[in-house]
Amino acid sequence: MTHEQLLMLPPDTAGLEKAAAILSVGGLVSFPTETVYGLGADARNDVAVAKIYAAKGRPSFNPLIVHLADMASVANYCEINDTARQLAAAFWPGALTLVLPLKADAGVSKLVTAGLDTLAVRVPDHSVAHGVLSAFGGPIAAPSANPSGRISPTTAAHVAAGLAGRIDAVVDGGECHVGVESTIVSCVGAPVLLRAGGIPVEALEACLGQALVVGRDPDLPTAPGQLASHYAPRGKVRLNAPYAQEGEVLLGFGPVEADLNLSVAGDLAEAAARLFACLHELDAMGAERIAVSPIPNHGLGRAINDRLQRAAAPR
Ligand code: TXA
Ligand code: MG
């Protein structure tokens, strides 16, 4: 099946084998994870990784996350310390990315790390992602499968709308159930939170028994998730709006009268899962001015507010 110029693969054995075959020859395949759809390439292949940057129109200084099947595979690429072991045991597979010292002989393309001596790694919690990883049998570098600066995709249709004609295939695994990207923690030295995401910071701190240092000033990005205008819908976004003003479309949270609602029940997990789909829908509606209800800033609310603040940032 094709969607415009994009091969849509079913998440069955034949589809997964086709995905692996494309990756093996240096192609780009998008696949679902529990957070968002990733745009995958063989992390050892410079040309393949370069194609990711080209397809996304991504500034080349932004390093990528490598997806692996399990902790044993991670240990082939990175030095594992106690903090990493503790977090991995508690949260992998899952929506947590760890930044770890890169092993010298790891064989990962320098385009993946942007020349850093650290590597961001994640073991996803999604059967289709694992199907692709096991059919391919190698490390898969995968940023979110959206054009740079645009809204992250949580369905295969979102991927097709953003990247058809620029990538080889997408494995259609339905909707991503977490809906915001992974939380990123650097475990090089004392643990540092680099990006709020699908695993709440409170859960990480409870696991480690210590507070996480929050990463650098967002205006000085170490992670491109930290670039100011990111995750942006086309319309102008106004946050913490109890109600819409004239000419605005309201993206609600909780029991408010809204054009679209992240979660009528006020459930943060539901809101996270629906966030990017709602932003895509606002684009599809042609919304030019978007008001967003206040979202509590705890648990997954922190990741949601982070993404919304970027969506509202001047561009
Ligand atoms: O949930 C996710 O993490 C999704 C899915 C596909 O797994 N991926 C994702 O990738 O969000 P991307 O490329 O959109 O975000 C990767 C983030 C960037 O903010 C990047 O700067 C940071 O990871 N990163 C990668 N390597 C790093 C490193 N060595 N040190 C610090 N940050 C790093
Ligand atoms: Mg992204």
Short mmCIF file of C-alpha atoms and ligand atoms in Angstrom, two decimals:
data_model
loop_
_atom_site.label_atom_id
_atom_site.label_comp_id
_atom_site.label_asym_id
_atom_site.label_seq_id
_atom_site.Cartn_x
_atom_site.Cartn_y
_atom_site.Cartn_z
CA MET A 1 0.00 0.00 0.00
CA THR A 2 1.31 3.49 -0.72
CA HIS A 3 0.33 6.88 0.67
CA GLU A 4 1.28 9.41 -1.98
CA GLN A 5 4.97 8.54 -2.39
CA LEU A 6 5.39 6.53 0.79
CA LEU A 7 5.49 2.78 1.22
CA MET A 8 3.22 1.80 4.15
CA LEU A 9 4.27 -1.51 5.67
CA PRO A 10 2.01 -3.64 7.86
CA PRO A 11 3.51 -4.64 11.25
CA ASP A 12 3.58 -8.35 10.30
CA THR A 13 6.57 -10.60 9.56
CA ALA A 14 6.72 -9.63 5.89
CA GLY A 15 6.45 -5.92 6.72
CA LEU A 16 9.15 -6.12 9.41
CA GLU A 17 11.48 -8.03 7.08
CA LYS A 18 10.97 -5.47 4.35
CA ALA A 19 11.71 -2.68 6.88
CA ALA A 20 14.91 -4.46 7.93
CA ALA A 21 15.95 -4.97 4.30
CA ILE A 22 15.54 -1.25 3.58
CA LEU A 23 17.56 -0.34 6.70
CA SER A 24 20.29 -2.80 5.68
CA VAL A 25 20.87 -1.02 2.38
CA GLY A 26 21.02 2.39 4.04
CA GLY A 27 17.39 3.42 3.61
CA LEU A 28 15.12 5.33 5.98
CA VAL A 29 12.20 3.59 7.68
CA SER A 30 9.81 5.19 10.13
CA PHE A 31 8.43 2.93 12.85
CA PRO A 32 6.25 3.38 15.92
CA THR A 33 7.54 3.48 19.47
CA GLU A 34 5.45 3.98 22.59
CA THR A 35 6.37 7.70 22.57
CA VAL A 36 6.24 8.92 18.96
CA TYR A 37 7.12 7.53 15.51
CA GLY A 38 10.86 7.42 14.93
CA LEU A 39 12.70 7.95 11.63
CA GLY A 40 15.15 5.06 11.63
CA ALA A 41 18.46 4.47 9.89
CA ASP A 42 21.40 2.11 10.48
CA ALA A 43 23.37 3.98 13.19
CA ARG A 44 26.67 2.56 11.81
CA ASN A 45 26.11 3.86 8.28
CA ASP A 46 27.21 7.48 7.70
CA VAL A 47 25.29 7.87 4.47
CA ALA A 48 22.10 6.48 5.96
CA VAL A 49 22.35 8.77 9.00
CA ALA A 50 23.08 11.74 6.76
CA LYS A 51 19.80 10.99 4.98
CA ILE A 52 17.94 11.42 8.29
CA TYR A 53 19.25 14.95 8.64
CA ALA A 54 18.41 15.69 5.00
CA ALA A 55 14.88 14.26 5.21
CA LYS A 56 14.10 16.22 8.39
CA GLY A 57 15.89 19.39 7.32
CA ARG A 58 17.58 19.09 10.71
CA PRO A 59 20.56 21.20 11.80
CA SER A 60 23.47 18.79 11.70
CA PHE A 61 24.75 19.63 15.20
CA ASN A 62 21.81 17.85 16.82
CA PRO A 63 22.76 14.34 17.92
CA LEU A 64 20.37 11.40 17.59
CA ILE A 65 19.04 8.68 19.92
CA VAL A 66 20.11 5.10 19.18
CA HIS A 67 17.41 2.47 19.72
CA LEU A 68 18.45 -0.96 20.93
CA ALA A 69 16.66 -4.15 21.94
CA ASP A 70 17.98 -4.57 25.48
CA MET A 71 20.56 -3.64 28.10
CA ALA A 72 23.01 -6.27 26.80
CA SER A 73 23.07 -4.52 23.41
CA VAL A 74 23.43 -1.12 25.06
CA ALA A 75 26.55 -2.38 26.82
CA ASN A 76 28.16 -2.99 23.41
CA TYR A 77 28.03 0.72 22.65
CA CYS A 78 28.24 2.55 26.00
CA GLU A 79 29.92 2.49 29.38
CA ILE A 80 27.26 1.64 31.95
CA ASN A 81 27.53 3.12 35.43
CA ASP A 82 25.46 2.55 38.58
CA THR A 83 23.01 5.38 37.91
CA ALA A 84 22.37 4.09 34.42
CA ARG A 85 21.94 0.54 35.68
CA GLN A 86 19.43 1.65 38.29
CA LEU A 87 17.37 3.74 35.87
CA ALA A 88 17.48 1.10 33.15
CA ALA A 89 16.37 -1.63 35.54
CA ALA A 90 13.41 0.46 36.63
CA PHE A 91 12.31 2.07 33.35
CA TRP A 92 13.50 -0.01 30.35
CA PRO A 93 11.91 -0.90 28.12
CA GLY A 94 10.30 2.51 28.23
CA ALA A 95 10.18 6.22 27.52
CA LEU A 96 13.58 7.02 29.00
CA THR A 97 16.72 7.95 27.05
CA LEU A 98 20.07 7.75 28.81
CA VAL A 99 23.11 9.71 27.68
CA LEU A 100 26.19 7.61 28.44
CA PRO A 101 29.91 7.61 27.62
CA LEU A 102 30.41 6.17 24.14
CA LYS A 103 32.73 3.18 23.81
CA ALA A 104 35.66 3.95 21.55
CA ASP A 105 35.09 0.88 19.37
CA ALA A 106 31.31 1.22 19.24
CA GLY A 107 31.26 1.70 15.48
CA VAL A 108 28.49 4.31 15.63
CA SER A 109 28.54 6.98 12.92
CA LYS A 110 29.90 10.32 14.11
CA LEU A 111 26.84 11.88 12.53
CA VAL A 112 24.76 10.13 15.23
CA THR A 113 26.69 11.66 18.12
CA ALA A 114 27.45 14.91 16.28
CA GLY A 115 31.05 14.16 17.22
CA LEU A 116 30.36 14.00 21.00
CA ASP A 117 32.00 11.31 23.12
CA THR A 118 28.60 10.41 24.57
CA LEU A 119 25.69 8.47 23.09
CA ALA A 120 21.95 8.76 23.75
CA VAL A 121 20.37 5.29 23.93
CA ARG A 122 16.91 3.95 24.53
CA VAL A 123 15.20 0.56 24.74
CA PRO A 124 11.67 1.26 23.50
CA ASP A 125 8.54 -0.38 24.88
CA HIS A 126 6.72 -1.23 21.67
CA SER A 127 6.29 -4.59 19.97
CA VAL A 128 6.63 -3.15 16.46
CA ALA A 129 9.81 -1.24 17.38
CA HIS A 130 11.21 -4.49 18.78
CA GLY A 131 10.07 -6.34 15.66
CA VAL A 132 12.06 -3.92 13.50
CA LEU A 133 15.09 -4.06 15.84
CA SER A 134 15.16 -7.83 15.88
CA ALA A 135 14.59 -8.24 12.12
CA PHE A 136 17.38 -5.69 11.47
CA GLY A 137 19.71 -6.92 14.21
CA GLY A 138 21.64 -3.67 14.67
CA PRO A 139 21.50 -0.22 16.28
CA ILE A 140 18.86 2.10 14.83
CA ALA A 141 19.34 5.85 15.07
CA ALA A 142 15.93 7.48 15.16
CA PRO A 143 14.81 11.01 15.84
CA SER A 144 11.10 11.76 15.79
CA ALA A 145 9.77 11.31 12.23
CA ASN A 146 8.76 14.90 11.56
CA PRO A 147 10.30 17.71 9.54
CA SER A 148 12.60 19.66 11.88
CA GLY A 149 10.72 22.17 14.05
CA ARG A 150 7.31 20.68 13.27
CA ILE A 151 4.94 18.63 15.41
CA SER A 152 6.08 15.09 16.31
CA PRO A 153 4.08 12.23 14.73
CA THR A 154 1.97 9.81 16.74
CA THR A 155 0.39 8.01 13.75
CA ALA A 156 1.69 6.68 10.42
CA ALA A 157 -0.56 9.22 8.69
CA HIS A 158 1.27 12.07 10.51
CA VAL A 159 4.57 10.64 9.25
CA ALA A 160 3.25 10.43 5.71
CA ALA A 161 1.90 13.98 5.83
CA GLY A 162 5.31 15.35 6.89
CA LEU A 163 7.82 13.14 5.12
CA ALA A 164 6.25 11.36 2.09
CA GLY A 165 8.68 11.58 -0.81
CA ARG A 166 11.65 12.02 1.54
CA ILE A 167 11.85 8.60 3.25
CA ASP A 168 11.52 5.01 2.05
CA ALA A 169 8.79 3.49 4.20
CA VAL A 170 6.77 3.63 7.39
CA VAL A 171 5.67 0.63 9.42
CA ASP A 172 2.08 1.34 10.46
CA GLY A 173 1.66 0.31 14.08
CA GLY A 174 -1.30 2.51 14.95
CA GLU A 175 -1.26 5.27 17.54
CA CYS A 176 1.59 5.79 20.00
CA HIS A 177 0.18 5.39 23.49
CA VAL A 178 2.53 7.68 25.47
CA GLY A 179 2.44 10.45 22.89
CA VAL A 180 5.34 12.66 24.07
CA GLU A 181 9.02 11.89 23.49
CA SER A 182 11.20 10.10 25.99
CA THR A 183 12.60 11.78 29.07
CA ILE A 184 16.35 12.32 28.55
CA VAL A 185 18.77 11.94 31.45
CA SER A 186 22.51 12.33 31.16
CA CYS A 187 24.32 9.77 33.30
CA VAL A 188 27.75 11.18 32.55
CA GLY A 189 28.67 12.32 36.03
CA ALA A 190 25.81 13.37 38.33
CA PRO A 191 22.43 12.68 36.66
CA VAL A 192 21.06 15.66 34.72
CA LEU A 193 17.58 16.04 33.26
CA LEU A 194 18.04 17.15 29.63
CA ARG A 195 14.42 16.85 28.49
CA ALA A 196 11.15 16.23 30.33
CA GLY A 197 9.20 13.44 28.64
CA GLY A 198 7.19 10.27 28.90
CA ILE A 199 8.63 9.13 32.24
CA PRO A 200 7.77 11.70 34.92
CA VAL A 201 10.75 13.33 36.62
CA GLU A 202 9.23 12.48 40.01
CA ALA A 203 9.46 8.76 39.17
CA LEU A 204 13.13 9.06 38.20
CA GLU A 205 13.96 10.99 41.37
CA ALA A 206 12.12 8.42 43.51
CA CYS A 207 14.11 5.64 41.83
CA LEU A 208 17.46 7.35 42.39
CA GLY A 209 16.59 8.77 45.79
CA GLN A 210 17.92 12.14 44.73
CA ALA A 211 16.79 15.25 42.88
CA LEU A 212 17.86 15.58 39.25
CA VAL A 213 19.83 18.61 38.21
CA VAL A 214 17.93 20.32 35.40
CA GLY A 215 19.94 20.74 32.19
CA ARG A 216 21.18 23.94 30.71
CA ASP A 217 19.39 27.14 29.82
CA PRO A 218 16.95 26.38 26.96
CA ASP A 219 18.49 29.25 25.00
CA LEU A 220 21.77 27.37 24.97
CA PRO A 221 20.58 24.02 23.71
CA THR A 222 22.52 20.84 24.37
CA ALA A 223 19.51 18.90 23.14
CA PRO A 224 17.46 20.14 20.17
CA GLY A 225 14.34 19.30 22.08
CA GLN A 226 15.60 22.40 23.90
CA LEU A 227 15.51 24.71 20.89
CA ALA A 228 12.97 27.45 21.55
CA SER A 229 10.55 27.09 18.65
CA HIS A 230 9.93 23.38 18.29
CA TYR A 231 6.87 21.17 18.11
CA ALA A 232 5.13 24.07 16.45
CA PRO A 233 1.72 24.05 14.82
CA ARG A 234 1.20 26.65 12.10
CA GLY A 235 -1.07 28.83 14.25
CA LYS A 236 0.02 31.23 16.99
CA VAL A 237 -0.27 29.64 20.45
CA ARG A 238 -1.38 31.35 23.71
CA LEU A 239 -0.94 29.33 26.91
CA ASN A 240 -2.73 29.21 30.28
CA ALA A 241 -5.94 30.48 28.72
CA PRO A 242 -9.03 29.76 30.83
CA TYR A 243 -11.16 30.49 27.76
CA ALA A 244 -10.72 31.46 24.10
CA GLN A 245 -10.80 35.05 22.94
CA GLU A 246 -12.56 36.04 19.75
CA GLY A 247 -10.90 34.41 16.74
CA GLU A 248 -9.10 31.79 18.83
CA VAL A 249 -9.61 28.05 18.79
CA LEU A 250 -9.50 26.58 22.31
CA LEU A 251 -7.43 23.46 23.00
CA GLY A 252 -8.94 22.47 26.32
CA PHE A 253 -7.90 20.40 29.31
CA GLY A 254 -10.49 19.29 31.84
CA PRO A 255 -14.20 20.05 31.84
CA VAL A 256 -14.17 23.22 29.71
CA GLU A 257 -16.11 24.02 26.58
CA ALA A 258 -13.43 23.68 23.93
CA ASP A 259 -13.07 23.06 20.20
CA LEU A 260 -10.67 20.22 20.95
CA ASN A 261 -9.89 18.73 24.35
CA LEU A 262 -6.67 17.02 25.47
CA SER A 263 -8.58 15.24 28.24
CA VAL A 264 -12.06 16.12 29.38
CA ALA A 265 -11.39 14.04 32.50
CA GLY A 266 -8.26 16.08 33.25
CA ASP A 267 -6.07 12.97 32.93
CA LEU A 268 -2.44 13.93 32.18
CA ALA A 269 -1.56 10.58 30.57
CA GLU A 270 -4.49 10.89 28.18
CA ALA A 271 -3.50 14.50 27.46
CA ALA A 272 0.10 13.50 26.68
CA ALA A 273 -1.07 10.74 24.37
CA ARG A 274 -3.37 13.15 22.51
CA LEU A 275 -1.12 16.24 22.51
CA PHE A 276 0.59 15.96 19.13
CA ALA A 277 -2.51 14.52 17.43
CA CYS A 278 -4.45 17.58 18.63
CA LEU A 279 -1.74 19.95 17.36
CA HIS A 280 -1.81 18.16 13.98
CA GLU A 281 -5.59 18.48 13.97
CA LEU A 282 -5.36 22.22 14.69
CA ASP A 283 -3.12 22.50 11.61
CA ALA A 284 -5.63 20.49 9.58
CA MET A 285 -8.42 22.81 10.76
CA GLY A 286 -6.34 25.80 9.64
CA ALA A 287 -6.40 27.29 13.16
CA GLU A 288 -4.52 30.60 13.06
CA ARG A 289 -4.78 31.48 16.75
CA ILE A 290 -4.80 28.77 19.37
CA ALA A 291 -5.56 29.21 23.08
CA VAL A 292 -4.61 26.38 25.43
CA SER A 293 -6.13 25.65 28.85
CA PRO A 294 -3.79 25.64 31.86
CA ILE A 295 -2.16 22.22 32.41
CA PRO A 296 -0.93 21.24 35.90
CA ASN A 297 2.88 21.16 35.95
CA HIS A 298 3.50 17.82 37.64
CA GLY A 299 4.01 14.28 36.37
CA LEU A 300 3.47 14.11 32.60
CA GLY A 301 2.15 17.68 32.79
CA ARG A 302 5.74 18.83 32.87
CA ALA A 303 6.50 17.22 29.48
CA ILE A 304 3.23 18.55 28.06
CA ASN A 305 3.96 22.11 29.26
CA ASP A 306 7.51 21.87 27.92
CA ARG A 307 6.21 20.98 24.44
CA LEU A 308 3.47 23.63 24.60
CA GLN A 309 5.94 26.34 25.63
CA ARG A 310 8.04 25.49 22.58
CA ALA A 311 4.95 25.50 20.40
CA ALA A 312 4.17 29.00 21.74
CA ALA A 313 7.72 30.32 21.42
CA PRO A 314 8.31 33.20 19.00
CA ARG A 315 9.50 32.03 15.60
O1 TXA B 1 10.82 9.35 22.36
C1 TXA B 1 11.86 9.66 21.75
O2 TXA B 1 12.91 9.93 22.33
C2 TXA B 1 11.79 9.68 20.22
C3 TXA B 1 11.53 8.27 19.74
C4 TXA B 1 11.56 8.14 18.26
O3 TXA B 1 12.41 7.37 20.38
N1 TXA B 1 12.99 10.22 19.66
C5 TXA B 1 13.31 11.53 19.76
O4 TXA B 1 14.46 11.87 19.11
O5 TXA B 1 12.63 12.34 20.35
P1 TXA B 1 14.90 13.37 18.76
O6 TXA B 1 16.02 13.24 17.81
O7 TXA B 1 13.72 14.15 18.30
O8 TXA B 1 15.46 13.91 20.08
C6 TXA B 1 16.74 13.46 20.49
C7 TXA B 1 17.22 14.26 21.64
C8 TXA B 1 17.67 15.60 21.18
O9 TXA B 1 17.14 16.59 22.04
C9 TXA B 1 19.19 15.48 21.27
O10 TXA B 1 19.85 16.68 21.41
C10 TXA B 1 19.34 14.59 22.46
O11 TXA B 1 18.32 13.64 22.27
N2 TXA B 1 20.62 13.90 22.41
C11 TXA B 1 21.01 12.93 21.58
N3 TXA B 1 22.28 12.57 21.83
C12 TXA B 1 22.70 13.33 22.85
C13 TXA B 1 23.93 13.42 23.57
N4 TXA B 1 24.98 12.66 23.28
N5 TXA B 1 24.00 14.33 24.57
C14 TXA B 1 22.94 15.10 24.88
N6 TXA B 1 21.75 15.06 24.23
C15 TXA B 1 21.64 14.18 23.23
MG MG B 2 12.00 15.54 17.72
#
